[in-house]
Amino acid sequence: MLPFARRLRRSQTEAEARLWHRLRNRQLGGWKFRRQVPVDRFVADFLCEDARLIVELDGGQHAERLAEDAERTAVLEACGYRVARYWNPEIFDNIDGVLEDILAHLEKR
């Protein structure tokens, strides 16, 4: 699983790159995030271990994969994480709003 996660880090999407630019180095409220982290049988897009929060970005292909995404969320939640999902267009059109929402999730921990 780790080699797959490393490959995902090297081939991140534009939306992932934009969000990572704003999450890395504790830029969001001092919270530490990691990207493309193996959790159970999945690789979480972004993970804040201290808050037990996973942030997932969904592209257009996820509109046809709602059942699979629901199962993925259930498995991640069973591992003790809360999952916040955002559509890629939200990153491009309203990244500040997404960051505010993520910060609200972090502060609810």
mmCIF file of C-alpha atoms in Angstrom:
data_model
loop_
_atom_site.group_PDB
_atom_site.id
_atom_site.type_symbol
_atom_site.label_atom_id
_atom_site.label_comp_id
_atom_site.label_asym_id
_atom_site.label_seq_id
_atom_site.Cartn_x
_atom_site.Cartn_y
_atom_site.Cartn_z
ATOM 1 C CA MET A 1 0.000 0.000 0.000
ATOM 2 C CA LEU A 2 2.855 2.401 0.774
ATOM 3 C CA PRO A 3 4.360 2.296 -2.759
ATOM 4 C CA PHE A 4 0.891 3.093 -4.135
ATOM 5 C CA ALA A 5 0.549 6.047 -1.726
ATOM 6 C CA ARG A 6 3.969 7.343 -2.774
ATOM 7 C CA ARG A 7 2.943 7.113 -6.424
ATOM 8 C CA LEU A 8 -0.225 9.087 -5.652
ATOM 9 C CA ARG A 9 1.841 11.794 -3.939
ATOM 10 C CA ARG A 10 3.979 12.183 -7.054
ATOM 11 C CA SER A 11 0.980 12.317 -9.411
ATOM 12 C CA GLN A 12 -1.411 14.517 -7.457
ATOM 13 C CA THR A 13 -4.280 16.272 -9.187
ATOM 14 C CA GLU A 14 -4.380 20.051 -9.580
ATOM 15 C CA ALA A 15 -7.097 20.250 -6.901
ATOM 16 C CA GLU A 16 -4.984 18.179 -4.499
ATOM 17 C CA ALA A 17 -1.949 20.381 -5.199
ATOM 18 C CA ARG A 18 -3.924 23.564 -4.494
ATOM 19 C CA LEU A 19 -5.334 22.258 -1.231
ATOM 20 C CA TRP A 20 -1.996 20.782 -0.135
ATOM 21 C CA HIS A 21 -0.343 24.157 -0.739
ATOM 22 C CA ARG A 22 -2.716 25.610 1.881
ATOM 23 C CA LEU A 23 -2.586 22.702 4.385
ATOM 24 C CA ARG A 24 1.121 21.877 4.453
ATOM 25 C CA ASN A 25 3.546 23.165 7.093
ATOM 26 C CA ARG A 26 0.773 23.645 9.680
ATOM 27 C CA GLN A 27 -0.665 26.623 7.789
ATOM 28 C CA LEU A 28 -4.250 25.895 8.809
ATOM 29 C CA GLY A 29 -4.586 26.782 12.479
ATOM 30 C CA GLY A 30 -1.327 25.027 13.340
ATOM 31 C CA TRP A 31 -2.758 21.590 12.483
ATOM 32 C CA LYS A 32 -0.404 19.031 10.914
ATOM 33 C CA PHE A 33 -1.639 17.293 7.782
ATOM 34 C CA ARG A 34 -0.137 14.471 5.781
ATOM 35 C CA ARG A 35 -1.184 13.544 2.268
ATOM 36 C CA GLN A 36 -1.899 10.220 0.590
ATOM 37 C CA VAL A 37 -1.781 8.220 3.825
ATOM 38 C CA PRO A 38 -2.681 4.501 3.931
ATOM 39 C CA VAL A 39 -5.609 3.812 6.282
ATOM 40 C CA ASP A 40 -6.944 0.271 6.358
ATOM 41 C CA ARG A 41 -7.301 -0.774 2.703
ATOM 42 C CA PHE A 42 -7.578 2.788 1.368
ATOM 43 C CA VAL A 43 -5.301 5.780 0.867
ATOM 44 C CA ALA A 44 -6.693 8.951 2.439
ATOM 45 C CA ASP A 45 -6.118 12.141 0.436
ATOM 46 C CA PHE A 46 -5.274 14.267 3.491
ATOM 47 C CA LEU A 47 -5.107 13.214 7.128
ATOM 48 C CA CYS A 48 -4.790 15.140 10.381
ATOM 49 C CA GLU A 49 -3.907 12.502 12.955
ATOM 50 C CA ASP A 50 -4.289 14.789 15.987
ATOM 51 C CA ALA A 51 -7.904 15.622 15.083
ATOM 52 C CA ARG A 52 -8.638 12.150 13.604
ATOM 53 C CA LEU A 53 -9.874 13.916 10.457
ATOM 54 C CA ILE A 54 -9.577 12.753 6.861
ATOM 55 C CA VAL A 55 -10.196 15.194 4.023
ATOM 56 C CA GLU A 56 -11.186 13.609 0.713
ATOM 57 C CA LEU A 57 -11.342 15.398 -2.632
ATOM 58 C CA ASP A 58 -13.768 14.036 -5.195
ATOM 59 C CA GLY A 59 -13.580 14.597 -8.934
ATOM 60 C CA GLY A 60 -16.364 14.098 -11.450
ATOM 61 C CA GLN A 61 -15.892 10.324 -11.566
ATOM 62 C CA HIS A 62 -17.162 10.123 -7.989
ATOM 63 C CA ALA A 63 -20.676 11.128 -9.087
ATOM 64 C CA GLU A 64 -20.995 7.601 -10.483
ATOM 65 C CA ARG A 65 -19.292 5.974 -7.475
ATOM 66 C CA LEU A 66 -21.503 7.098 -4.607
ATOM 67 C CA ALA A 67 -21.948 3.583 -3.174
ATOM 68 C CA GLU A 68 -18.198 2.917 -3.233
ATOM 69 C CA ASP A 69 -17.490 6.291 -1.602
ATOM 70 C CA ALA A 70 -20.084 5.568 1.098
ATOM 71 C CA GLU A 71 -18.390 2.230 1.820
ATOM 72 C CA ARG A 72 -14.983 3.917 1.911
ATOM 73 C CA THR A 73 -16.285 6.543 4.349
ATOM 74 C CA ALA A 74 -17.806 3.820 6.553
ATOM 75 C CA VAL A 75 -14.495 1.920 6.707
ATOM 76 C CA LEU A 76 -12.519 5.075 7.507
ATOM 77 C CA GLU A 77 -15.019 6.042 10.203
ATOM 78 C CA ALA A 78 -14.795 2.526 11.653
ATOM 79 C CA CYS A 79 -11.052 3.169 11.958
ATOM 80 C CA GLY A 80 -11.863 6.136 14.201
ATOM 81 C CA TYR A 81 -11.682 9.005 11.706
ATOM 82 C CA ARG A 82 -14.195 11.634 10.694
ATOM 83 C CA VAL A 83 -14.335 12.172 6.942
ATOM 84 C CA ALA A 84 -14.939 15.522 5.235
ATOM 85 C CA ARG A 85 -15.536 15.350 1.470
ATOM 86 C CA TYR A 86 -15.239 18.181 -1.023
ATOM 87 C CA TRP A 87 -15.745 18.306 -4.769
ATOM 88 C CA ASN A 88 -12.788 19.468 -6.860
ATOM 89 C CA PRO A 89 -14.700 22.518 -8.195
ATOM 90 C CA GLU A 90 -15.052 23.738 -4.592
ATOM 91 C CA ILE A 91 -11.251 23.869 -4.352
ATOM 92 C CA PHE A 92 -11.020 25.974 -7.520
ATOM 93 C CA ASP A 93 -14.034 28.216 -6.853
ATOM 94 C CA ASN A 94 -14.073 28.608 -3.066
ATOM 95 C CA ILE A 95 -10.901 27.316 -1.435
ATOM 96 C CA ASP A 96 -11.215 29.796 1.448
ATOM 97 C CA GLY A 97 -14.690 28.441 2.231
ATOM 98 C CA VAL A 98 -13.355 24.875 2.112
ATOM 99 C CA LEU A 99 -10.526 25.804 4.476
ATOM 100 C CA GLU A 100 -12.982 27.443 6.887
ATOM 101 C CA ASP A 101 -15.095 24.284 6.839
ATOM 102 C CA ILE A 102 -12.043 22.056 7.433
ATOM 103 C CA LEU A 103 -10.984 24.303 10.330
ATOM 104 C CA ALA A 104 -14.481 23.980 11.815
ATOM 105 C CA HIS A 105 -14.142 20.167 11.623
ATOM 106 C CA LEU A 106 -10.728 20.369 13.270
ATOM 107 C CA GLU A 107 -11.975 22.531 16.110
ATOM 108 C CA LYS A 108 -14.885 20.116 16.783
ATOM 109 C CA ARG A 109 -12.571 17.222 17.458
#
